[in-house]
Amino acid sequence: MKNNMIYLSLALAFVTLTSCKNEVNSDSSKTQTKVYEGKEISSEFDTTIDSLIAKMTIEEKIGMLHGNSMFTSGGVERLGIPELKMVDGPLGIREEISRNSWASAGLDNDFATYYPAAGSVAATWNPELSYTFGNSVGQEARARGKDMLLSPAINIVRTPLGGRTYEYFTEDPFLNKKLAVPFIVGVQDNDVMACVKHFAANNQETNRGTVDVLMDERTLREIYLPAFKAAITQAKAYSVMGAYNKFRGDYLCENDYMLNNILRDEWGFKGVVVSDWAAVHTTVKSLENGLDIEMGTPKPFNEFFLADKLIEAFNAGEISEREINKHVKRILNVLFQVKAINDTDRVKGSLATDAHYKDAYDIAAESVVLLKNEKNTLPLKLEGVTSIAVIGNNATKKNALGGFGAGVKTKREVTPLDGLKNKLPKSIKINYAEGYLERYSKNDNDQKEEVTLHGPLPVNELDPVKLEEALEAAKNSDVAIIFAGSNRDYETEASDRMNLKLPFGQEELIKKVLAVNPNTIVVMIAGAPFDLQEIEKITSTLVWSWFNGSEGGNALADVLLGTVNPSGKLPWTMPKNIEDSPAHATNSFPGDSTVTYAEGILVGYRWFDTKNIEPLYPFGYGLSYTNFELSDLKTDKETYYSTDTVEVTFALKNNGKVDGKEVAQLYISNPDSAIEKAAQELKGFKKVFVKSGTSEKVTILLPIKELAYYNELKKEWIVESGTYNLKIGNSSRGIKKEISINIK
Ligand code: BGC
């Protein structure tokens, strides 16, 4: 077993912490935030690689530059070079796919752990759990004999309607990078390459195969690239996936500026660029502009752009052998780094173990967001309760499969209903009613391939019989819990949602259930924002859960029953209306043949806060069963230089009766700036466990260089001198204390 022992022991230390919820963790808040750093690609294999390349024919070399099956690129058997074996994806190791089609390979030994989706990981605001996820799923990739995991997906959530919102972490570049880095390090600690996707500016599914994304350079640098940059320069990711769309006129798999100038020249990337599936459009241009491996959807593999066509281009003198060797060398290099060639000491890994299910549980348990608990209904008090109505298709809906590359075949998926059955005393009767049906009308997209005008069209009428059953169950129970929201068919890759409305008539169902039983808890299971304005007005208790992995139902039941004190925080803004969101307010989604990101740097809460628009729930928001108090905010000095780091300290007190974790969030603002800046930006955070009735001293380190903006004219990051306000709070709108510093 290899593994970077430091990270492993840190991760284990954290698992111990999370599994002992009632013990004081005297160190966690005082120690500095852990720094995750990946292992650089070493040059130790250079000579071996050069001698291997010297023995290869041009056909063998080109064979390595494209898919030779759905999820492998070619090897050279006679030289002991194996195929490069890839696997999806963001929610766990995808089932084995046939070599020549998208059909399942039909194996019975490829059941994997279904991990919570990235949105859920982001809601934990816990980088250690992101490492846990990466490390755990990395082991599963190895157990399945894979070299490359097509994950993490770290595109910014630009619009709440994005079909892949649940696959991505957040709308905020700082939170994004703080979660992406440990995930990648965790994966690569297991001799597996992380393939960071989708590089870059791939923020909508609508017309994703053709749309040309336009934005100014500052926006690119400040919002859409920081997590990719950290993935390369800090986590040292070994591979990157080029996206489907165009950026400033060129497809991203043949984009010289993005792949050669930024990724390689500026950031020093030494790994391989893999295309998204069927995202390649040219031969010589793709290769010269930075693509290394072309992957695709079923057609004869020799017809790929980097297959026979490349041989022809070589024979016609349109591309040099030197250029081809460069790409082959990169591929061999990453294969050596993960010990795919000639190494007996490689991580063997393990699949769907209890330890991995526990990892999935730990993430899920910290991700649930308590949005409203006005009457302190939660945690559920069971004294005197003899019956609970469990209502909604989502109480039993399984979400492991779906969403193309993000599906996982698993033997364990604990649904919300299963979770309650597992955790409630047997004396309590559960009255289950499906309530609403998941139904779709014929989608006019069905006929067309790769047309992504909008997602599945839901039938929004309730079935009268199902409604009646639900109302009966609610009337005849002491408490009702409605599990509403969406699912992996409604939120999916390849299409964006048409609107924020809850599908399948759920709003009407919730209203009617609340009318017959006011003692009703509404639990949303979804990966992206929905319009909850009406529901928020009439319900006193609102919980947000996610596509939350194999153990999702157990974790959710533990939160509802108070075994786990909720500590999740929204990783994006929940708008009241879609028109309030920046891409929609500026009428710049989804565009047509081009889309211009007119809101610029004002993505997510940056827009809401700068334009003074009230969201339904702000970025970073989430309640607890206890009350925290933030006080005594200090910095170690008053004046700093651009190379300094501010030591921000404050006290975090738990004034309630139960232990809990709070996410302290550090926002900065620079009101006197000479240039346009967002009203505030997240620049630090820390999740802290505080025992009831005690206080922890918390330190957040803020390197001054984090305050830099990107100056387009100078092509440099510049920290403006002047006064900056540092604000500490428990959401972007829940600022508790402020302090100013000067920067010289
Ligand atoms: C997705 C990728 C995925 C690939 C392979 C593409 O459609 O965009 O995220 O890894 O398919 O399944």
mmCIF file with all atom_site columns, C-alpha atoms and ligand atoms in Angstrom, residues 71 88 94 102 150 164 167 197-198 208 241 244 276-277 405 493, ligand 1:
data_model
loop_
_atom_site.group_PDB
_atom_site.id
_atom_site.type_symbol
_atom_site.label_atom_id
_atom_site.label_alt_id
_atom_site.label_comp_id
_atom_site.label_asym_id
_atom_site.label_entity_id
_atom_site.label_seq_id
_atom_site.pdbx_PDB_ins_code
_atom_site.Cartn_x
_atom_site.Cartn_y
_atom_site.Cartn_z
_atom_site.occupancy
_atom_site.B_iso_or_equiv
_atom_site.pdbx_formal_charge
_atom_site.auth_seq_id
_atom_site.auth_comp_id
_atom_site.auth_asym_id
_atom_site.auth_atom_id
_atom_site.pdbx_PDB_model_num
ATOM   1  C CA . PHE A 1 71  ? -12.521 4.009  -22.307 1.00 0.00 ? 71  PHE A CA 1
ATOM   2  C CA . ASP A 1 88  ? -15.925 7.902  -15.094 1.00 0.00 ? 88  ASP A CA 1
ATOM   3  C CA . ARG A 1 94  ? -18.845 3.864  -13.319 1.00 0.00 ? 94  ARG A CA 1
ATOM   4  C CA . TRP A 1 102 ? -22.102 2.639  -24.616 1.00 0.00 ? 102 TRP A CA 1
ATOM   5  C CA . LEU A 1 150 ? -12.457 11.213 -15.176 1.00 0.00 ? 150 LEU A CA 1
ATOM   6  C CA . ARG A 1 164 ? -24.596 19.436 -14.385 1.00 0.00 ? 164 ARG A CA 1
ATOM   7  C CA . GLU A 1 167 ? -21.702 17.356 -10.671 1.00 0.00 ? 167 GLU A CA 1
ATOM   8  C CA . LYS A 1 197 ? -12.678 18.437 -16.285 1.00 0.00 ? 197 LYS A CA 1
ATOM   9  C CA . HIS A 1 198 ? -13.990 20.211 -18.311 1.00 0.00 ? 198 HIS A CA 1
ATOM   10 C CA . ARG A 1 208 ? -22.435 22.642 -25.585 1.00 0.00 ? 208 ARG A CA 1
ATOM   11 C CA . MET A 1 241 ? -10.119 16.966 -20.044 1.00 0.00 ? 241 MET A CA 1
ATOM   12 C CA . TYR A 1 244 ? -16.890 20.374 -25.778 1.00 0.00 ? 244 TYR A CA 1
ATOM   13 C CA . ASP A 1 276 ? -14.140 15.026 -23.882 1.00 0.00 ? 276 ASP A CA 1
ATOM   14 C CA . TRP A 1 277 ? -15.930 12.225 -25.700 1.00 0.00 ? 277 TRP A CA 1
ATOM   15 C CA . GLY A 1 405 ? -20.889 9.604  -17.195 1.00 0.00 ? 405 GLY A CA 1
ATOM   16 C CA . GLU A 1 493 ? -25.836 16.110 -18.410 1.00 0.00 ? 493 GLU A CA 1
HETATM 17 C C1 . BGC B 2 .   ? -18.898 13.995 -20.395 1.00 0.00 ? 1   BGC B C1 1
HETATM 18 C C2 . BGC B 2 .   ? -17.657 13.697 -19.575 1.00 0.00 ? 1   BGC B C2 1
HETATM 19 C C3 . BGC B 2 .   ? -17.506 12.205 -19.411 1.00 0.00 ? 1   BGC B C3 1
HETATM 20 C C4 . BGC B 2 .   ? -17.431 11.574 -20.787 1.00 0.00 ? 1   BGC B C4 1
HETATM 21 C C5 . BGC B 2 .   ? -17.246 10.069 -20.769 1.00 0.00 ? 1   BGC B C5 1
HETATM 22 C C6 . BGC B 2 .   ? -18.940 13.204 -21.682 1.00 0.00 ? 1   BGC B C6 1
HETATM 23 O O1 . BGC B 2 .   ? -20.183 13.300 -22.285 1.00 0.00 ? 1   BGC B O1 1
HETATM 24 O O2 . BGC B 2 .   ? -18.957 15.374 -20.679 1.00 0.00 ? 1   BGC B O2 1
HETATM 25 O O3 . BGC B 2 .   ? -17.764 14.332 -18.319 1.00 0.00 ? 1   BGC B O3 1
HETATM 26 O O4 . BGC B 2 .   ? -16.360 11.923 -18.645 1.00 0.00 ? 1   BGC B O4 1
HETATM 27 O O5 . BGC B 2 .   ? -18.643 11.848 -21.476 1.00 0.00 ? 1   BGC B O5 1
HETATM 28 O O6 . BGC B 2 .   ? -18.382 9.426  -20.296 1.00 0.00 ? 1   BGC B O6 1
#
